[in-house]
């Protein structure tokens, strides 16, 4: 058997070096989201870039125990729907009463372009049309929802808006191990709490339903409503992102028992209506029900159209 020549050995070494460079290059084309030429993963990566560019970390953290002074986004994934995130970025007061987050309306006007996108994600040009398709789909979803909520185009996603990748990034923030542990502890407490509230809500003689025509209860309910509910249901219950509370249509049912269940336990997950059992007392719920009941038939100017099914007479 003949020995390999020096030239052959150098050739083999060169081939090995080229293979190492090739696999190293391909490795750098990936990040935590996987192959960046996958449209959705590329958009999430670009959304992360926007999050950092807009200095969101000045007020937010991605880890639940990282800072007491910052608002944690840990476990934000699927907590709210895409429309909620859009409205929160456009005007946070629309979805969260007394919120102080600055508006990002300018981000909605900022249009995504291929040059910048490629610089951040290393996207191949042939995949750009797939990116636009993803953006168009999300834009359509949000605009269809906001059209139902509002009578004007004030809250409308612009085509190829940079606000869309940011929403996709926010929807990708999964819960950390610390957050999952905390949630498991909280959920155990909630289960105990739910049993307590279920007894109150299901008992028509409980404090929750006591003397709902009482003027003081209605007045107290107005104050509670203006603190917690006005952001979604607007002044006088005429409706905004949330349904109109003054007409004879209901999404979850019109009986006081149905209304109490929604107030205490919330509506469908991810649709914005959260349960208030951790914030309101039974007496607070009683006052709020009294005020909501007083709104029926008031027909305020500019009230939102019917949602749900017509109440039984």
mmCIF file of C-alpha atoms in Angstrom:
data_model
loop_
_atom_site.group_PDB
_atom_site.id
_atom_site.type_symbol
_atom_site.label_atom_id
_atom_site.label_comp_id
_atom_site.label_asym_id
_atom_site.label_seq_id
_atom_site.Cartn_x
_atom_site.Cartn_y
_atom_site.Cartn_z
ATOM 1 C CA UNK A 1 0.000 0.000 0.000
ATOM 2 C CA UNK A 2 1.482 3.311 -1.010
ATOM 3 C CA UNK A 3 1.695 6.233 1.359
ATOM 4 C CA UNK A 4 -0.333 9.313 0.500
ATOM 5 C CA UNK A 5 1.699 12.104 -0.980
ATOM 6 C CA UNK A 6 2.075 15.411 0.843
ATOM 7 C CA UNK A 7 -0.079 17.035 -1.817
ATOM 8 C CA UNK A 8 -2.874 14.526 -1.200
ATOM 9 C CA UNK A 9 -2.693 15.049 2.559
ATOM 10 C CA UNK A 10 -2.920 18.825 2.148
ATOM 11 C CA UNK A 11 -5.881 18.325 -0.160
ATOM 12 C CA UNK A 12 -7.695 16.257 2.462
ATOM 13 C CA UNK A 13 -6.937 18.860 5.148
ATOM 14 C CA UNK A 14 -8.240 21.634 2.875
ATOM 15 C CA UNK A 15 -11.434 19.668 2.218
ATOM 16 C CA UNK A 16 -11.990 19.165 5.943
ATOM 17 C CA UNK A 17 -11.475 22.900 6.561
ATOM 18 C CA UNK A 18 -13.995 23.775 3.858
ATOM 19 C CA UNK A 19 -16.549 21.382 5.350
ATOM 20 C CA UNK A 20 -16.055 22.940 8.801
ATOM 21 C CA UNK A 21 -16.565 26.432 7.364
ATOM 22 C CA UNK A 22 -19.675 25.284 5.499
ATOM 23 C CA UNK A 23 -21.364 23.798 8.571
ATOM 24 C CA UNK A 24 -20.257 26.721 10.731
ATOM 25 C CA UNK A 25 -21.865 29.173 8.289
ATOM 26 C CA UNK A 26 -25.126 27.225 8.266
ATOM 27 C CA UNK A 27 -25.115 27.087 12.043
ATOM 28 C CA UNK A 28 -24.968 30.890 12.170
ATOM 29 C CA UNK A 29 -28.014 31.054 9.943
ATOM 30 C CA UNK A 30 -30.004 29.709 12.882
ATOM 31 C CA UNK A 31 -30.934 31.129 16.267
ATOM 32 C CA UNK A 32 -33.311 30.234 19.113
ATOM 33 C CA UNK A 33 -36.223 30.277 16.674
ATOM 34 C CA UNK A 34 -34.696 27.692 14.313
ATOM 35 C CA UNK A 35 -34.082 28.217 10.592
ATOM 36 C CA UNK A 36 -34.519 31.925 9.890
ATOM 37 C CA UNK A 37 -35.774 31.345 6.388
ATOM 38 C CA UNK A 38 -38.975 30.040 7.941
ATOM 39 C CA UNK A 39 -41.322 33.072 7.554
ATOM 40 C CA UNK A 40 -42.919 33.065 11.010
ATOM 41 C CA UNK A 41 -39.626 32.451 12.806
ATOM 42 C CA UNK A 42 -37.946 35.208 10.826
ATOM 43 C CA UNK A 43 -40.734 37.621 11.742
ATOM 44 C CA UNK A 44 -40.418 36.713 15.414
ATOM 45 C CA UNK A 45 -36.674 37.372 15.197
ATOM 46 C CA UNK A 46 -37.314 40.759 13.616
ATOM 47 C CA UNK A 47 -39.941 41.466 16.279
ATOM 48 C CA UNK A 48 -37.301 40.806 18.929
ATOM 49 C CA UNK A 49 -35.062 43.334 17.160
ATOM 50 C CA UNK A 50 -37.891 45.927 17.289
ATOM 51 C CA UNK A 51 -38.429 45.177 20.991
ATOM 52 C CA UNK A 52 -34.772 45.992 21.650
ATOM 53 C CA UNK A 53 -34.665 48.921 19.213
ATOM 54 C CA UNK A 54 -37.667 50.592 20.871
ATOM 55 C CA UNK A 55 -35.967 50.083 24.253
ATOM 56 C CA UNK A 56 -38.885 48.095 25.668
ATOM 57 C CA UNK A 57 -36.520 46.569 28.224
ATOM 58 C CA UNK A 58 -36.483 49.952 29.961
ATOM 59 C CA UNK A 59 -39.911 49.099 31.379
ATOM 60 C CA UNK A 60 -40.193 45.330 30.831
ATOM 61 C CA UNK A 61 -38.341 42.151 31.671
ATOM 62 C CA UNK A 62 -38.688 38.669 30.174
ATOM 63 C CA UNK A 63 -38.104 36.884 33.495
ATOM 64 C CA UNK A 64 -40.641 36.955 36.296
ATOM 65 C CA UNK A 65 -38.158 37.348 39.175
ATOM 66 C CA UNK A 66 -35.582 39.497 37.381
ATOM 67 C CA UNK A 67 -36.681 42.900 38.693
ATOM 68 C CA UNK A 68 -39.371 44.233 41.022
ATOM 69 C CA UNK A 69 -39.353 47.615 39.268
ATOM 70 C CA UNK A 70 -39.990 46.220 35.758
ATOM 71 C CA UNK A 71 -43.185 44.714 34.326
ATOM 72 C CA UNK A 72 -42.626 41.049 33.532
ATOM 73 C CA UNK A 73 -43.696 39.653 30.151
ATOM 74 C CA UNK A 74 -42.793 36.120 31.225
ATOM 75 C CA UNK A 75 -45.438 33.707 29.912
ATOM 76 C CA UNK A 76 -47.141 36.321 27.721
ATOM 77 C CA UNK A 77 -47.597 33.802 24.892
ATOM 78 C CA UNK A 78 -51.297 33.366 24.006
ATOM 79 C CA UNK A 79 -52.386 35.240 27.140
ATOM 80 C CA UNK A 80 -54.168 37.787 24.937
ATOM 81 C CA UNK A 81 -55.197 37.720 21.296
ATOM 82 C CA UNK A 82 -53.404 39.644 18.532
ATOM 83 C CA UNK A 83 -56.012 42.415 18.456
ATOM 84 C CA UNK A 84 -55.545 43.065 22.165
ATOM 85 C CA UNK A 85 -51.796 43.471 21.638
ATOM 86 C CA UNK A 86 -52.368 45.857 18.731
ATOM 87 C CA UNK A 87 -54.743 48.070 20.731
ATOM 88 C CA UNK A 88 -52.416 47.962 23.721
ATOM 89 C CA UNK A 89 -49.537 49.225 21.573
ATOM 90 C CA UNK A 90 -51.673 51.878 19.895
ATOM 91 C CA UNK A 91 -53.349 53.150 23.078
ATOM 92 C CA UNK A 92 -52.887 51.011 26.196
ATOM 93 C CA UNK A 93 -55.783 52.754 27.984
ATOM 94 C CA UNK A 94 -58.111 51.058 25.493
ATOM 95 C CA UNK A 95 -57.499 47.692 27.138
ATOM 96 C CA UNK A 96 -56.041 48.502 30.567
ATOM 97 C CA UNK A 97 -57.553 51.169 32.775
ATOM 98 C CA UNK A 98 -55.149 53.826 34.116
ATOM 99 C CA UNK A 99 -52.213 52.354 32.190
ATOM 100 C CA UNK A 100 -49.191 54.607 31.603
ATOM 101 C CA UNK A 101 -47.458 52.798 28.729
ATOM 102 C CA UNK A 102 -46.506 55.226 25.920
ATOM 103 C CA UNK A 103 -48.235 54.924 22.559
ATOM 104 C CA UNK A 104 -46.557 53.164 19.630
ATOM 105 C CA UNK A 105 -48.758 54.597 16.884
ATOM 106 C CA UNK A 106 -45.615 55.699 15.023
ATOM 107 C CA UNK A 107 -44.544 52.052 14.833
ATOM 108 C CA UNK A 108 -47.751 51.276 12.963
ATOM 109 C CA UNK A 109 -46.707 53.835 10.335
ATOM 110 C CA UNK A 110 -43.200 52.379 10.087
ATOM 111 C CA UNK A 111 -43.160 50.089 7.042
ATOM 112 C CA UNK A 112 -41.073 46.928 6.907
ATOM 113 C CA UNK A 113 -38.587 46.739 4.028
ATOM 114 C CA UNK A 114 -36.591 43.811 2.724
ATOM 115 C CA UNK A 115 -33.164 45.418 3.116
ATOM 116 C CA UNK A 116 -33.496 45.967 6.866
ATOM 117 C CA UNK A 117 -35.308 42.684 7.369
ATOM 118 C CA UNK A 118 -32.551 40.727 5.601
ATOM 119 C CA UNK A 119 -29.866 42.478 7.615
ATOM 120 C CA UNK A 120 -31.450 41.265 10.871
ATOM 121 C CA UNK A 121 -32.654 37.818 9.827
ATOM 122 C CA UNK A 122 -30.422 36.837 6.859
ATOM 123 C CA UNK A 123 -33.588 35.964 4.979
ATOM 124 C CA UNK A 124 -33.203 34.705 1.443
ATOM 125 C CA UNK A 125 -34.881 36.910 -1.142
ATOM 126 C CA UNK A 126 -37.011 34.042 -2.451
ATOM 127 C CA UNK A 127 -38.708 33.846 0.970
ATOM 128 C CA UNK A 128 -39.746 37.524 1.049
ATOM 129 C CA UNK A 129 -43.154 36.857 -0.516
ATOM 130 C CA UNK A 130 -43.858 34.317 2.233
ATOM 131 C CA UNK A 131 -43.079 37.009 4.797
ATOM 132 C CA UNK A 132 -45.548 39.384 3.143
ATOM 133 C CA UNK A 133 -48.202 36.658 3.133
ATOM 134 C CA UNK A 134 -47.767 36.142 6.896
ATOM 135 C CA UNK A 135 -48.020 39.893 7.489
ATOM 136 C CA UNK A 136 -51.114 40.234 5.285
ATOM 137 C CA UNK A 137 -52.834 37.413 7.161
ATOM 138 C CA UNK A 138 -52.184 38.970 10.575
ATOM 139 C CA UNK A 139 -53.131 42.443 9.312
ATOM 140 C CA UNK A 140 -56.436 41.122 7.969
ATOM 141 C CA UNK A 141 -57.252 39.321 11.230
ATOM 142 C CA UNK A 142 -56.667 42.399 13.386
ATOM 143 C CA UNK A 143 -58.414 44.842 11.039
ATOM 144 C CA UNK A 144 -61.514 42.640 10.834
ATOM 145 C CA UNK A 145 -61.711 42.676 14.627
ATOM 146 C CA UNK A 146 -61.091 46.405 15.073
ATOM 147 C CA UNK A 147 -63.709 47.148 12.405
ATOM 148 C CA UNK A 148 -66.247 45.387 14.613
ATOM 149 C CA UNK A 149 -65.110 47.336 17.669
ATOM 150 C CA UNK A 150 -64.939 50.841 16.185
ATOM 151 C CA UNK A 151 -66.854 52.889 13.629
ATOM 152 C CA UNK A 152 -63.773 54.700 12.275
ATOM 153 C CA UNK A 153 -60.311 53.808 10.963
ATOM 154 C CA UNK A 154 -58.374 55.245 13.910
ATOM 155 C CA UNK A 155 -57.256 51.767 14.925
ATOM 156 C CA UNK A 156 -56.228 50.175 11.654
ATOM 157 C CA UNK A 157 -53.068 48.186 10.924
ATOM 158 C CA UNK A 158 -51.075 49.637 8.043
ATOM 159 C CA UNK A 159 -49.863 47.281 5.312
ATOM 160 C CA UNK A 160 -46.416 45.791 6.118
ATOM 161 C CA UNK A 161 -46.422 47.651 9.437
ATOM 162 C CA UNK A 162 -43.516 46.987 11.815
ATOM 163 C CA UNK A 163 -46.037 46.673 14.617
ATOM 164 C CA UNK A 164 -46.946 43.211 13.274
ATOM 165 C CA UNK A 165 -43.558 41.485 13.846
ATOM 166 C CA UNK A 166 -43.490 43.003 17.347
ATOM 167 C CA UNK A 167 -46.890 41.453 18.105
ATOM 168 C CA UNK A 168 -45.624 38.103 16.812
ATOM 169 C CA UNK A 169 -42.586 38.360 19.086
ATOM 170 C CA UNK A 170 -44.734 39.178 22.121
ATOM 171 C CA UNK A 171 -46.908 36.166 21.302
ATOM 172 C CA UNK A 172 -43.787 33.961 21.315
ATOM 173 C CA UNK A 173 -42.669 34.721 24.895
ATOM 174 C CA UNK A 174 -43.207 31.413 26.675
ATOM 175 C CA UNK A 175 -43.241 30.934 30.434
ATOM 176 C CA UNK A 176 -39.888 30.317 32.135
ATOM 177 C CA UNK A 177 -39.421 27.529 34.687
ATOM 178 C CA UNK A 178 -39.748 30.118 37.461
ATOM 179 C CA UNK A 179 -43.000 31.401 35.966
ATOM 180 C CA UNK A 180 -44.429 27.888 35.596
ATOM 181 C CA UNK A 181 -43.607 27.168 39.241
ATOM 182 C CA UNK A 182 -45.204 30.429 40.337
ATOM 183 C CA UNK A 183 -48.277 29.725 38.213
ATOM 184 C CA UNK A 184 -48.661 26.266 39.739
ATOM 185 C CA UNK A 185 -48.676 27.790 43.240
ATOM 186 C CA UNK A 186 -51.095 30.544 42.232
ATOM 187 C CA UNK A 187 -53.371 28.074 40.437
ATOM 188 C CA UNK A 188 -53.587 25.968 43.589
ATOM 189 C CA UNK A 189 -54.738 29.057 45.502
ATOM 190 C CA UNK A 190 -57.153 30.002 42.718
ATOM 191 C CA UNK A 191 -58.799 26.578 42.861
ATOM 192 C CA UNK A 192 -59.571 27.149 46.535
ATOM 193 C CA UNK A 193 -60.791 30.655 45.739
ATOM 194 C CA UNK A 194 -63.013 29.457 42.885
ATOM 195 C CA UNK A 195 -64.894 27.109 45.206
ATOM 196 C CA UNK A 196 -65.595 30.049 47.521
ATOM 197 C CA UNK A 197 -66.805 32.238 44.649
ATOM 198 C CA UNK A 198 -68.874 29.459 43.095
ATOM 199 C CA UNK A 199 -70.880 29.178 46.310
ATOM 200 C CA UNK A 200 -71.569 32.928 46.241
ATOM 201 C CA UNK A 201 -72.415 33.134 42.532
ATOM 202 C CA UNK A 202 -74.684 30.095 42.556
ATOM 203 C CA UNK A 203 -76.566 31.198 45.663
ATOM 204 C CA UNK A 204 -79.210 33.761 44.705
ATOM 205 C CA UNK A 205 -79.486 34.802 48.364
ATOM 206 C CA UNK A 206 -75.768 35.628 48.724
ATOM 207 C CA UNK A 207 -74.350 39.128 49.142
ATOM 208 C CA UNK A 208 -73.512 39.195 45.417
ATOM 209 C CA UNK A 209 -77.199 39.660 44.531
ATOM 210 C CA UNK A 210 -78.377 41.622 47.565
ATOM 211 C CA UNK A 211 -80.607 44.679 46.928
ATOM 212 C CA UNK A 212 -79.331 45.531 43.416
ATOM 213 C CA UNK A 213 -81.662 48.529 43.146
ATOM 214 C CA UNK A 214 -80.009 50.242 46.099
ATOM 215 C CA UNK A 215 -78.866 53.738 45.037
ATOM 216 C CA UNK A 216 -75.670 53.623 47.097
ATOM 217 C CA UNK A 217 -74.737 50.267 45.556
ATOM 218 C CA UNK A 218 -75.292 51.694 42.069
ATOM 219 C CA UNK A 219 -73.154 54.735 42.919
ATOM 220 C CA UNK A 220 -70.386 52.524 44.319
ATOM 221 C CA UNK A 221 -70.685 50.300 41.238
ATOM 222 C CA UNK A 222 -70.158 53.314 38.970
ATOM 223 C CA UNK A 223 -66.886 54.062 40.743
ATOM 224 C CA UNK A 224 -65.742 50.435 40.439
ATOM 225 C CA UNK A 225 -66.776 50.410 36.765
ATOM 226 C CA UNK A 226 -64.841 53.607 35.992
ATOM 227 C CA UNK A 227 -61.733 52.163 37.647
ATOM 228 C CA UNK A 228 -61.769 48.699 36.095
ATOM 229 C CA UNK A 229 -64.241 48.376 33.215
ATOM 230 C CA UNK A 230 -64.428 51.662 31.321
ATOM 231 C CA UNK A 231 -61.307 50.911 29.236
ATOM 232 C CA UNK A 232 -63.101 48.102 27.366
ATOM 233 C CA UNK A 233 -66.795 48.953 27.755
ATOM 234 C CA UNK A 234 -66.530 52.779 27.510
ATOM 235 C CA UNK A 235 -68.471 55.506 29.309
ATOM 236 C CA UNK A 236 -71.908 54.435 30.454
ATOM 237 C CA UNK A 237 -71.396 50.901 29.161
ATOM 238 C CA UNK A 238 -71.924 51.885 25.521
ATOM 239 C CA UNK A 239 -69.172 49.494 24.384
ATOM 240 C CA UNK A 240 -65.752 49.774 22.761
ATOM 241 C CA UNK A 241 -63.405 46.802 22.437
ATOM 242 C CA UNK A 242 -65.828 45.127 24.835
ATOM 243 C CA UNK A 243 -69.562 44.723 24.117
ATOM 244 C CA UNK A 244 -72.328 47.233 24.704
ATOM 245 C CA UNK A 245 -73.822 46.661 28.168
ATOM 246 C CA UNK A 246 -76.923 48.810 27.636
ATOM 247 C CA UNK A 247 -78.796 46.892 24.912
ATOM 248 C CA UNK A 248 -80.771 43.650 25.060
ATOM 249 C CA UNK A 249 -78.091 41.413 23.544
ATOM 250 C CA UNK A 250 -75.618 39.245 25.427
ATOM 251 C CA UNK A 251 -72.607 37.092 24.610
ATOM 252 C CA UNK A 252 -72.611 34.973 27.755
ATOM 253 C CA UNK A 253 -76.249 35.268 28.851
ATOM 254 C CA UNK A 254 -78.410 38.020 30.316
ATOM 255 C CA UNK A 255 -79.458 36.531 33.667
ATOM 256 C CA UNK A 256 -77.803 38.105 36.701
ATOM 257 C CA UNK A 257 -76.223 34.748 37.408
ATOM 258 C CA UNK A 258 -74.653 34.752 33.918
ATOM 259 C CA UNK A 259 -73.356 38.307 34.337
ATOM 260 C CA UNK A 260 -71.939 37.512 37.775
ATOM 261 C CA UNK A 261 -70.080 34.466 36.402
ATOM 262 C CA UNK A 262 -68.415 36.575 33.690
ATOM 263 C CA UNK A 263 -67.454 39.331 36.148
ATOM 264 C CA UNK A 264 -66.023 36.849 38.648
ATOM 265 C CA UNK A 265 -64.515 34.173 36.391
ATOM 266 C CA UNK A 266 -64.044 35.987 33.057
ATOM 267 C CA UNK A 267 -65.086 35.196 29.498
ATOM 268 C CA UNK A 268 -63.443 33.018 26.864
ATOM 269 C CA UNK A 269 -59.657 32.735 27.423
ATOM 270 C CA UNK A 270 -57.569 35.114 25.316
ATOM 271 C CA UNK A 271 -60.510 37.361 24.390
ATOM 272 C CA UNK A 272 -59.712 40.146 26.847
ATOM 273 C CA UNK A 273 -62.437 39.692 29.495
ATOM 274 C CA UNK A 274 -60.585 38.553 32.593
ATOM 275 C CA UNK A 275 -62.076 37.351 35.862
ATOM 276 C CA UNK A 276 -62.056 39.900 38.683
ATOM 277 C CA UNK A 277 -62.265 37.490 41.627
ATOM 278 C CA UNK A 278 -58.666 38.259 42.631
ATOM 279 C CA UNK A 279 -59.297 42.032 42.721
ATOM 280 C CA UNK A 280 -62.927 42.637 43.676
ATOM 281 C CA UNK A 281 -64.616 41.660 46.922
ATOM 282 C CA UNK A 282 -68.102 40.067 46.982
ATOM 283 C CA UNK A 283 -69.497 43.480 47.996
ATOM 284 C CA UNK A 284 -67.685 45.078 45.038
ATOM 285 C CA UNK A 285 -69.257 42.540 42.681
ATOM 286 C CA UNK A 286 -72.648 43.305 44.210
ATOM 287 C CA UNK A 287 -72.189 47.027 43.546
ATOM 288 C CA UNK A 288 -70.900 46.413 40.025
ATOM 289 C CA UNK A 289 -73.896 44.185 39.202
ATOM 290 C CA UNK A 290 -76.201 46.898 40.541
ATOM 291 C CA UNK A 291 -74.611 49.465 38.228
ATOM 292 C CA UNK A 292 -74.583 47.149 35.184
ATOM 293 C CA UNK A 293 -78.254 46.348 35.770
ATOM 294 C CA UNK A 294 -79.047 50.084 35.887
ATOM 295 C CA UNK A 295 -77.504 50.546 32.416
ATOM 296 C CA UNK A 296 -80.020 48.346 30.588
ATOM 297 C CA UNK A 297 -82.173 50.323 28.167
ATOM 298 C CA UNK A 298 -80.322 53.639 28.620
ATOM 299 C CA UNK A 299 -79.407 53.755 24.884
ATOM 300 C CA UNK A 300 -76.404 56.135 25.081
ATOM 301 C CA UNK A 301 -75.345 58.096 22.000
ATOM 302 C CA UNK A 302 -72.714 56.308 19.905
ATOM 303 C CA UNK A 303 -73.452 52.911 21.453
ATOM 304 C CA UNK A 304 -71.823 49.884 19.875
ATOM 305 C CA UNK A 305 -73.968 47.558 17.770
ATOM 306 C CA UNK A 306 -75.445 44.278 19.074
ATOM 307 C CA UNK A 307 -73.195 41.316 19.862
ATOM 308 C CA UNK A 308 -74.227 37.838 20.875
ATOM 309 C CA UNK A 309 -77.855 36.715 21.052
ATOM 310 C CA UNK A 310 -81.007 38.612 21.903
ATOM 311 C CA UNK A 311 -82.009 38.413 25.568
ATOM 312 C CA UNK A 312 -85.147 36.513 26.439
ATOM 313 C CA UNK A 313 -88.054 38.714 27.400
#
